[in-house]
Every structure is written in C-alpha cells, then in structure tokens.
mmCIF file with all atom_site columns, C-alpha atoms in Angstrom:
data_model
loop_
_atom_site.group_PDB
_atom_site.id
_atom_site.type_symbol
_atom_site.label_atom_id
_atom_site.label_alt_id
_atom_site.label_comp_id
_atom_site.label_asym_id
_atom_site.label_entity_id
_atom_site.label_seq_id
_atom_site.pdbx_PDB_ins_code
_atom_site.Cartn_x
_atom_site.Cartn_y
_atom_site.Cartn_z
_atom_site.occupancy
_atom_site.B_iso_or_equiv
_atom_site.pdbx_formal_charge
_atom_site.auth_seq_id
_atom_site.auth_comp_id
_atom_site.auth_asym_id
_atom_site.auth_atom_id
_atom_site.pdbx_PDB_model_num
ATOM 1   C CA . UNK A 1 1   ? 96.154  85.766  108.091 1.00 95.00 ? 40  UNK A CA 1
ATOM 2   C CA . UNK A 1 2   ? 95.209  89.345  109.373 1.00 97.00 ? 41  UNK A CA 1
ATOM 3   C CA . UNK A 1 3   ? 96.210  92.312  107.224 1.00 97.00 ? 42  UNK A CA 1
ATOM 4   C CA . UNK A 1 4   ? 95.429  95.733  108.914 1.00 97.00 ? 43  UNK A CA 1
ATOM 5   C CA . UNK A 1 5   ? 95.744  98.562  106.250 1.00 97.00 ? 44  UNK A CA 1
ATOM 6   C CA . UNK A 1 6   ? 96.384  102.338 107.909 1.00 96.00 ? 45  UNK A CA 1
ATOM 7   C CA . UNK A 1 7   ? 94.341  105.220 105.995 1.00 96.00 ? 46  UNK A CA 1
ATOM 8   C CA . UNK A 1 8   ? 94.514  108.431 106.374 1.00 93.00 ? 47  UNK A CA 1
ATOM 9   C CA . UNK A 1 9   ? 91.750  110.894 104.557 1.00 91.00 ? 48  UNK A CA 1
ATOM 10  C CA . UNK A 1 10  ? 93.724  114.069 102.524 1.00 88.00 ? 49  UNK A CA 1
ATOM 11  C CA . UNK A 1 11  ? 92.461  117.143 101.080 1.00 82.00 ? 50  UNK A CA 1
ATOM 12  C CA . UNK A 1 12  ? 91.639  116.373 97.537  1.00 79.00 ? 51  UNK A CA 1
ATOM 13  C CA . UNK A 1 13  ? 94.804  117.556 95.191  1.00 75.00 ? 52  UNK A CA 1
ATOM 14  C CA . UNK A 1 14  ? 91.839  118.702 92.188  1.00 77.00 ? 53  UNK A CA 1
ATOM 15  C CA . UNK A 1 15  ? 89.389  120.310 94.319  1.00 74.00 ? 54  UNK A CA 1
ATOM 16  C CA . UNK A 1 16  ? 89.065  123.980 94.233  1.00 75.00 ? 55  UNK A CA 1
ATOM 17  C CA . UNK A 1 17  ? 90.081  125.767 97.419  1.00 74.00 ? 56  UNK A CA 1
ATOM 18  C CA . UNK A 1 18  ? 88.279  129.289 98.470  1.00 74.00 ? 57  UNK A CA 1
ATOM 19  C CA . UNK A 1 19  ? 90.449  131.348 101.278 1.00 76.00 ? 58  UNK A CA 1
ATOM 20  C CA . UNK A 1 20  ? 88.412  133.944 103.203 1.00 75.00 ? 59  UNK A CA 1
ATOM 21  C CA . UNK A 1 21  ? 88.775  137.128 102.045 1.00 77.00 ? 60  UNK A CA 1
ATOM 22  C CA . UNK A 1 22  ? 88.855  138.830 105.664 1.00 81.00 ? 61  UNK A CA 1
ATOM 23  C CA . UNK A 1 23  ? 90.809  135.724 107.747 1.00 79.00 ? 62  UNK A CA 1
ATOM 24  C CA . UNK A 1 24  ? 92.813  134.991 105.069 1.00 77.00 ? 63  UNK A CA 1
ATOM 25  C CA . UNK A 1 25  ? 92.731  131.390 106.023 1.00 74.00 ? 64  UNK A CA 1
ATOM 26  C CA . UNK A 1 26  ? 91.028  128.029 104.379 1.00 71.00 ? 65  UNK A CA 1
ATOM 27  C CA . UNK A 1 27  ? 88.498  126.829 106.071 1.00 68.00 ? 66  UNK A CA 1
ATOM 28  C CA . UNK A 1 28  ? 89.592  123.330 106.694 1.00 66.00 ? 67  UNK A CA 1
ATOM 29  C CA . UNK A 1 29  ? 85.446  121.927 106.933 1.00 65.00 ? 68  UNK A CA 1
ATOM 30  C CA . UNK A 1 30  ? 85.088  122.891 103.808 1.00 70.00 ? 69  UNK A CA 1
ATOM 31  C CA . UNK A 1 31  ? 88.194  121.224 102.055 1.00 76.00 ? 70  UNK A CA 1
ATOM 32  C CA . UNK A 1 32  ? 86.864  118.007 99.729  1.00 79.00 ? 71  UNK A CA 1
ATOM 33  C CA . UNK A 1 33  ? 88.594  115.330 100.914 1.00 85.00 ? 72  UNK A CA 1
ATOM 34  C CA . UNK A 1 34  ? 89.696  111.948 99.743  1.00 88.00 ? 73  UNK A CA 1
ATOM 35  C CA . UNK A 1 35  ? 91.702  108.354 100.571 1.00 93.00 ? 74  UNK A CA 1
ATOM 36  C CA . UNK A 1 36  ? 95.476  109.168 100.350 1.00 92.00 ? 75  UNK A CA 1
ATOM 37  C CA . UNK A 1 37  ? 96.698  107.468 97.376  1.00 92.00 ? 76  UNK A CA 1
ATOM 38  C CA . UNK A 1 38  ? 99.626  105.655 98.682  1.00 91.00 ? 77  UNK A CA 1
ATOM 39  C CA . UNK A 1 39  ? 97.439  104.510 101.247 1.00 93.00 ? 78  UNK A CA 1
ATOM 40  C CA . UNK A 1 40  ? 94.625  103.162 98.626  1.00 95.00 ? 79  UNK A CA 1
ATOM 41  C CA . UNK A 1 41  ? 97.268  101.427 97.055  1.00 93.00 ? 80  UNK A CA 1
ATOM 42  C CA . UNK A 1 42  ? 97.812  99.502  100.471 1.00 94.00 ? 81  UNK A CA 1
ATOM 43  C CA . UNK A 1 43  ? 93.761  98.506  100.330 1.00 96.00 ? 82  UNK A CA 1
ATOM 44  C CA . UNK A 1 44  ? 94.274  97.202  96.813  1.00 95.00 ? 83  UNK A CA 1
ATOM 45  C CA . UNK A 1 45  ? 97.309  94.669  97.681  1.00 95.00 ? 84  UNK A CA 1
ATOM 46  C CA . UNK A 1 46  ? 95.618  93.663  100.965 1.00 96.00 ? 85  UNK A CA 1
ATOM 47  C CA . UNK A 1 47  ? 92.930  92.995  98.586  1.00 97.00 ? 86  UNK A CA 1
ATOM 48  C CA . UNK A 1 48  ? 94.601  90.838  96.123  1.00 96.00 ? 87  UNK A CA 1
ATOM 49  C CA . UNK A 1 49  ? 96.608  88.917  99.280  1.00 96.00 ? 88  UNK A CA 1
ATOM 50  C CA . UNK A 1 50  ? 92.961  88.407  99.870  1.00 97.00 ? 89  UNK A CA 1
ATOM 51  C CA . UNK A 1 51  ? 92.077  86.887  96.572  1.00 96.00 ? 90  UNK A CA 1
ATOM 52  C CA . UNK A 1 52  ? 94.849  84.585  97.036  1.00 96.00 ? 91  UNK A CA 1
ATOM 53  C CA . UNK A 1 53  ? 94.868  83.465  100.608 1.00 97.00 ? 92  UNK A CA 1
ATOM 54  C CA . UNK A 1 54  ? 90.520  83.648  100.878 1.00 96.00 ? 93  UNK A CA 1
ATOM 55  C CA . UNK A 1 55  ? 91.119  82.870  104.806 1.00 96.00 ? 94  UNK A CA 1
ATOM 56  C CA . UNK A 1 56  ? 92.304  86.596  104.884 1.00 97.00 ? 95  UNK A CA 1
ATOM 57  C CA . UNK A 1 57  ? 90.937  88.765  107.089 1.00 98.00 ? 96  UNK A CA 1
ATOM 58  C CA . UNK A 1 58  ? 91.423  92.924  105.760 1.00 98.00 ? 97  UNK A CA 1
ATOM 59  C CA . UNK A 1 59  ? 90.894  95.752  108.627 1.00 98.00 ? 98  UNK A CA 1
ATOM 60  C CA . UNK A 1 60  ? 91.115  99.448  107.363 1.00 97.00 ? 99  UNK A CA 1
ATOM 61  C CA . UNK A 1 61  ? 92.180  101.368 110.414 1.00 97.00 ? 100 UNK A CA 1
ATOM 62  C CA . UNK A 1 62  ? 92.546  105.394 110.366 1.00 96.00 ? 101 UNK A CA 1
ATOM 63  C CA . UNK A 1 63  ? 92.873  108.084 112.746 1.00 96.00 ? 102 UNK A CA 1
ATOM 64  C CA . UNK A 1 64  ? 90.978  111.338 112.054 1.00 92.00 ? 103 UNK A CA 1
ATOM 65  C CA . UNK A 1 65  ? 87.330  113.344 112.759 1.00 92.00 ? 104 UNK A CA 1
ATOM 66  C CA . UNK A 1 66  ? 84.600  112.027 112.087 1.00 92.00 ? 105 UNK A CA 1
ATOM 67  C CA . UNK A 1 67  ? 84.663  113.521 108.294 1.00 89.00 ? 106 UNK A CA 1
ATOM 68  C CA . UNK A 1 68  ? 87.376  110.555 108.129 1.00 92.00 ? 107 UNK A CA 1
ATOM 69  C CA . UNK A 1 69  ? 84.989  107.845 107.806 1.00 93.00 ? 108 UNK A CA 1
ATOM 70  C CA . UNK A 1 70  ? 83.856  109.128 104.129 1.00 92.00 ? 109 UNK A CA 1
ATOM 71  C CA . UNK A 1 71  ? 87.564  107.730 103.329 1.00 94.00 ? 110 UNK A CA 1
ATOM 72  C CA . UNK A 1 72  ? 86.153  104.314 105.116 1.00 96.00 ? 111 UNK A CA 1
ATOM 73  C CA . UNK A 1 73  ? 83.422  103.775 103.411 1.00 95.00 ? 112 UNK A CA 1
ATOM 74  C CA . UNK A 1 74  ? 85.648  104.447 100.324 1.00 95.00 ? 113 UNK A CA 1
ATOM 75  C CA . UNK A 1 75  ? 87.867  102.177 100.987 1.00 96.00 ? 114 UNK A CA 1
ATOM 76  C CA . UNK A 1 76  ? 84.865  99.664  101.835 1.00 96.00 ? 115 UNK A CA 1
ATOM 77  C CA . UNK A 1 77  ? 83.581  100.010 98.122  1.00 95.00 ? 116 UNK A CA 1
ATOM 78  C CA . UNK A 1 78  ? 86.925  98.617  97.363  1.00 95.00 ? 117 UNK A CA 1
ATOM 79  C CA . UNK A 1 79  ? 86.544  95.046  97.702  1.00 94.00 ? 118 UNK A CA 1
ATOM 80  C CA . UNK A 1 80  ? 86.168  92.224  100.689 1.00 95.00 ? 119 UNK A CA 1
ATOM 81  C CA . UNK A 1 81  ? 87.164  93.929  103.671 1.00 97.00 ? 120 UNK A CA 1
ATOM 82  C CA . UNK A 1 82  ? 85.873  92.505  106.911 1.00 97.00 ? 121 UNK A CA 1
ATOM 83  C CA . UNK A 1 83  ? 86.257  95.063  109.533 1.00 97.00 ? 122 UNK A CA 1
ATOM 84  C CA . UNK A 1 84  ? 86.892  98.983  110.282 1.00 97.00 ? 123 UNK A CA 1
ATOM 85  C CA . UNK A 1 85  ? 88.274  100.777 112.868 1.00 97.00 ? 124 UNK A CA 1
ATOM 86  C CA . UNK A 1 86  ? 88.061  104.346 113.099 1.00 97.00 ? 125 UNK A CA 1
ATOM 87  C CA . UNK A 1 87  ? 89.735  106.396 116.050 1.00 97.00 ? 126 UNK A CA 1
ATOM 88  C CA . UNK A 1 88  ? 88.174  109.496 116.650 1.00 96.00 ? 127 UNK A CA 1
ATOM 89  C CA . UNK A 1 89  ? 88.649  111.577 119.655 1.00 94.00 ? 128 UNK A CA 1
ATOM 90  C CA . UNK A 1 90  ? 89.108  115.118 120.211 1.00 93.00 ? 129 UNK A CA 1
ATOM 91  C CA . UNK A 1 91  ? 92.354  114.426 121.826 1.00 93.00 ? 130 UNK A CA 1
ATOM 92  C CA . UNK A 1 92  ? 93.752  113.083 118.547 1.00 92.00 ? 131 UNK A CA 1
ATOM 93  C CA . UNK A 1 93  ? 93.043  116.164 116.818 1.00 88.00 ? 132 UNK A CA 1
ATOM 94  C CA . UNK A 1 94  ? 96.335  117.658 117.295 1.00 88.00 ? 133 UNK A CA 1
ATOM 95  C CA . UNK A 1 95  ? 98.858  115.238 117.129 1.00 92.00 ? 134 UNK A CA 1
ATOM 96  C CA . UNK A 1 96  ? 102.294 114.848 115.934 1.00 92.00 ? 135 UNK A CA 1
ATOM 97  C CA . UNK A 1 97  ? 103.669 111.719 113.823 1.00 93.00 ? 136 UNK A CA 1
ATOM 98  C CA . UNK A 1 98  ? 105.353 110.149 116.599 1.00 95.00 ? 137 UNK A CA 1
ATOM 99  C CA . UNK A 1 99  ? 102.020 109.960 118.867 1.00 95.00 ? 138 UNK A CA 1
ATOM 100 C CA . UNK A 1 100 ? 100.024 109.175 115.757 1.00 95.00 ? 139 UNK A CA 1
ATOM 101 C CA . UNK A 1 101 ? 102.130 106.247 115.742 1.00 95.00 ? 140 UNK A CA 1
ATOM 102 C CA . UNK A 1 102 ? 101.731 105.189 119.015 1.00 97.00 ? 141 UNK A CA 1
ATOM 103 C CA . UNK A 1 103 ? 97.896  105.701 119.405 1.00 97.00 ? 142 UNK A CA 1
ATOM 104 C CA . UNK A 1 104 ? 97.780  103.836 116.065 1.00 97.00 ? 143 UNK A CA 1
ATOM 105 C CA . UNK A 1 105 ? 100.054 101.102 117.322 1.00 97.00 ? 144 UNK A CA 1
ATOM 106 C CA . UNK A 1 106 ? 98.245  100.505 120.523 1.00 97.00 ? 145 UNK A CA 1
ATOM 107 C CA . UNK A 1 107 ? 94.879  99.921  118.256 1.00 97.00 ? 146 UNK A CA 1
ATOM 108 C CA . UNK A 1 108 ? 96.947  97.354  115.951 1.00 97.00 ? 147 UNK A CA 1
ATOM 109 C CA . UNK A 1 109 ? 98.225  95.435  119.002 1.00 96.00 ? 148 UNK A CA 1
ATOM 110 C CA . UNK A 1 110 ? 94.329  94.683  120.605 1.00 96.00 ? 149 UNK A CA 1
ATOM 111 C CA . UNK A 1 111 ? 92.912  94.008  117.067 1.00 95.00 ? 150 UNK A CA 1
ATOM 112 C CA . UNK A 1 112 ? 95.896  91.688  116.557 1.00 94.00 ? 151 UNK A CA 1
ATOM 113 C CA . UNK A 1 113 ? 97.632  91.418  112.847 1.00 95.00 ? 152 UNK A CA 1
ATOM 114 C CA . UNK A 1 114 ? 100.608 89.590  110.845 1.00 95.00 ? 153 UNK A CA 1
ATOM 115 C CA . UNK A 1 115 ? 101.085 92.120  107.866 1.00 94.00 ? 154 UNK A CA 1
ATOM 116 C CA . UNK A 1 116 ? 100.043 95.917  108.779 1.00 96.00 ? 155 UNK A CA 1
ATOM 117 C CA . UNK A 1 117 ? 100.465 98.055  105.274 1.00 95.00 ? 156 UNK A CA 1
ATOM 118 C CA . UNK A 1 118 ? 100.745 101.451 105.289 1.00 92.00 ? 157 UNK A CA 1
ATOM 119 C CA . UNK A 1 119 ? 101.424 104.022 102.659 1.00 88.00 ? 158 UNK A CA 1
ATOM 120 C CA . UNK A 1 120 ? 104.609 105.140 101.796 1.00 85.00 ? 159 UNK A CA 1
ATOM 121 C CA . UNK A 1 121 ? 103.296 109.011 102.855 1.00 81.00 ? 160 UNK A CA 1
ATOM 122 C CA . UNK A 1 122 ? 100.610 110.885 102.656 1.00 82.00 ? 161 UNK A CA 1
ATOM 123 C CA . UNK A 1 123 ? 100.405 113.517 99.889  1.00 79.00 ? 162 UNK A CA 1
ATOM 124 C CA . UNK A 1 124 ? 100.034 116.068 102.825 1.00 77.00 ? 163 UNK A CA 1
ATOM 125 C CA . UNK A 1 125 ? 102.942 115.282 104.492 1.00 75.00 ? 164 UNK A CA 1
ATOM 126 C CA . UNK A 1 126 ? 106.161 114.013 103.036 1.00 66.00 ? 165 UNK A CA 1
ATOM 127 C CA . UNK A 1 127 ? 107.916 112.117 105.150 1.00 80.00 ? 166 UNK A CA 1
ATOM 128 C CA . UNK A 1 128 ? 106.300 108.933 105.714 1.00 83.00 ? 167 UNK A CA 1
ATOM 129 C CA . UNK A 1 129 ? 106.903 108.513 109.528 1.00 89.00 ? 168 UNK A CA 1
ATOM 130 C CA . UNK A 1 130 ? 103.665 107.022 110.905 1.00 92.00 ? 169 UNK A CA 1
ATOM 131 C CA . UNK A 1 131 ? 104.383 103.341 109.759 1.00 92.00 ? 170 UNK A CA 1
ATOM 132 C CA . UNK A 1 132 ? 108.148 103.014 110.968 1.00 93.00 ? 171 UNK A CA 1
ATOM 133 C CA . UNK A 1 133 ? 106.638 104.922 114.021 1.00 95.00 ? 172 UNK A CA 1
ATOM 134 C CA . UNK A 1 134 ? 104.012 102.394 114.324 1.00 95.00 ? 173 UNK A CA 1
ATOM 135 C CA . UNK A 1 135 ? 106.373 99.716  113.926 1.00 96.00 ? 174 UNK A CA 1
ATOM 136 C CA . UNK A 1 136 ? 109.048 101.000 116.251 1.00 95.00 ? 175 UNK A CA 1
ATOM 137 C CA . UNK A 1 137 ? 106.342 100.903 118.954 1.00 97.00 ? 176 UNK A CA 1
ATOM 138 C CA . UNK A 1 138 ? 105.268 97.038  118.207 1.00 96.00 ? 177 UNK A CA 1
ATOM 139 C CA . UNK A 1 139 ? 109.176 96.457  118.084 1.00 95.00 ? 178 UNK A CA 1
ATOM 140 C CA . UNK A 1 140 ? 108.502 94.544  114.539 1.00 95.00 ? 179 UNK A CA 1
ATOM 141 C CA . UNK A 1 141 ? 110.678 95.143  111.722 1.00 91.00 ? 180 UNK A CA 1
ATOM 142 C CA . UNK A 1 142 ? 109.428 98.096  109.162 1.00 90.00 ? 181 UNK A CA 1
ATOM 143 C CA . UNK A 1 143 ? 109.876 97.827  105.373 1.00 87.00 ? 182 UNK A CA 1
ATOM 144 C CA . UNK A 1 144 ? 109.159 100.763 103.331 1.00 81.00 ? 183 UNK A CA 1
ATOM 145 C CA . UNK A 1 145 ? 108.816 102.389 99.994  1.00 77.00 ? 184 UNK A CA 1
ATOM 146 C CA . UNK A 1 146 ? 107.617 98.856  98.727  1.00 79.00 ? 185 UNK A CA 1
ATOM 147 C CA . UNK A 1 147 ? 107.169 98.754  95.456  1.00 74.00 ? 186 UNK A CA 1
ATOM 148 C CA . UNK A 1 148 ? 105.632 95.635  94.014  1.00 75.00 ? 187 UNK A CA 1
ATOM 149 C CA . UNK A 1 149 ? 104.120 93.004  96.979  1.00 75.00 ? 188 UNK A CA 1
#
C-alpha cells in the first residue's frame, strides 16, 4: 500500500512575533515555523497503518519555500517514512487553494498512491480546501474531518 501524507509548514501559534516599527508589517522570514497540527496528525496514522500493514510505503509531500523542508525533516523524526517530496518553485509562491490543489494533485498522480491523508485545515487557514481540491482533480472520492482511522 502507498500512503502519501500532504504537509504544510505554519507559523508557530507560541512564538513571539516582532512587527516593524516603521513598515508596520511582520516580517514573514523571521516567523518560527512549525508542522501544521492537523497535518502531523495525518503522519502519525500513516504511521500506525504502517505498523500494521509493514509492506507500507509513507511519502510526506508539501508545497512551500525552501524554509518548508524544516517541517520535513520533522515529520521524518516521526517514524518509518520512506520518501519526501518537496515542491518548491517560485511560481508556487503565490497561489490560491484551488491551484495548490492541482499542482499538489499532479505530484500525487506520478508518485502514485491508494490512501492520500491530509489535514482537516491548516491553523492558518480555516477552510480546509486543499484535500477535496486535490481530490476533485484525481476524480477520487474525498472524506473529511476524519476523526478516528
């Protein structure tokens, strides 16, 4: 079986946050960042599928700049995943959920999969698009706001 597992790195919710006194504005590079939660949560059942079914093979996939692969290599120290993909490109920096969802789908389909788990929503956005956008473009039914596996 092949489980892919979106991420997606967030600013971290206890980190302290400075705003430029003369822009007014946070710098963004500066932000501490960490694995969404919901999306952690996805690593740990893929995980435990994993423990179950050994033959199992776990991708962690995200989308992001290259500060994104510190949520990776979190993820990594996790448990036995076998593979990461990280999309990075300038050209991603700037999209919206639906084309999130279809750059992210069109990874999915050439790594190949039979479960893909993503978070219910990132704490940085709430309404949990990406995966039934992601699904919608793979034309595979969606489930979400799963709460025991």
């Amino acid at each position: 079986m092949r489980i892919v597992v979106c991420i997606k790195q967030v600013p971290d919710v206890n980190a302290y946050i400075e705003i430029d006194s003369i822009s007014g504005q946070i710098d963004k590079d500066d932000i501490v960042q960490m694995v969404n939660p919901f999306d952690k949560t996805g690593v740990e059942a893929a995980i435990r599928i994993k423990e179950q079914f050994p033959d199992t093979e776990i991708c962690i996939l995200t989308l992001g700049p290259e500060r994104a692969q510190r949520a990776i290599v979190d993820c990594l120290s996790m448990g036995p995943i076998d593979k990461a993909v990280h999309l990075c490109d300038k050209a991603f920096e700037k999209l919206d959920k639906y084309a999130t969802g279809l750059v992210i789908s069109k990874a999915i389909q050439e790594l190949g999969f039979d479960i893909i788990l993503c978070g219910k929503q990132s704490i940085d956005d709430s309404d949990g698009q990406v995966g039934p956008y992601i699904a919608h473009f793979l034309n595979i039914p969606c489930v979400s706001d799963i709460s025991s596996l």
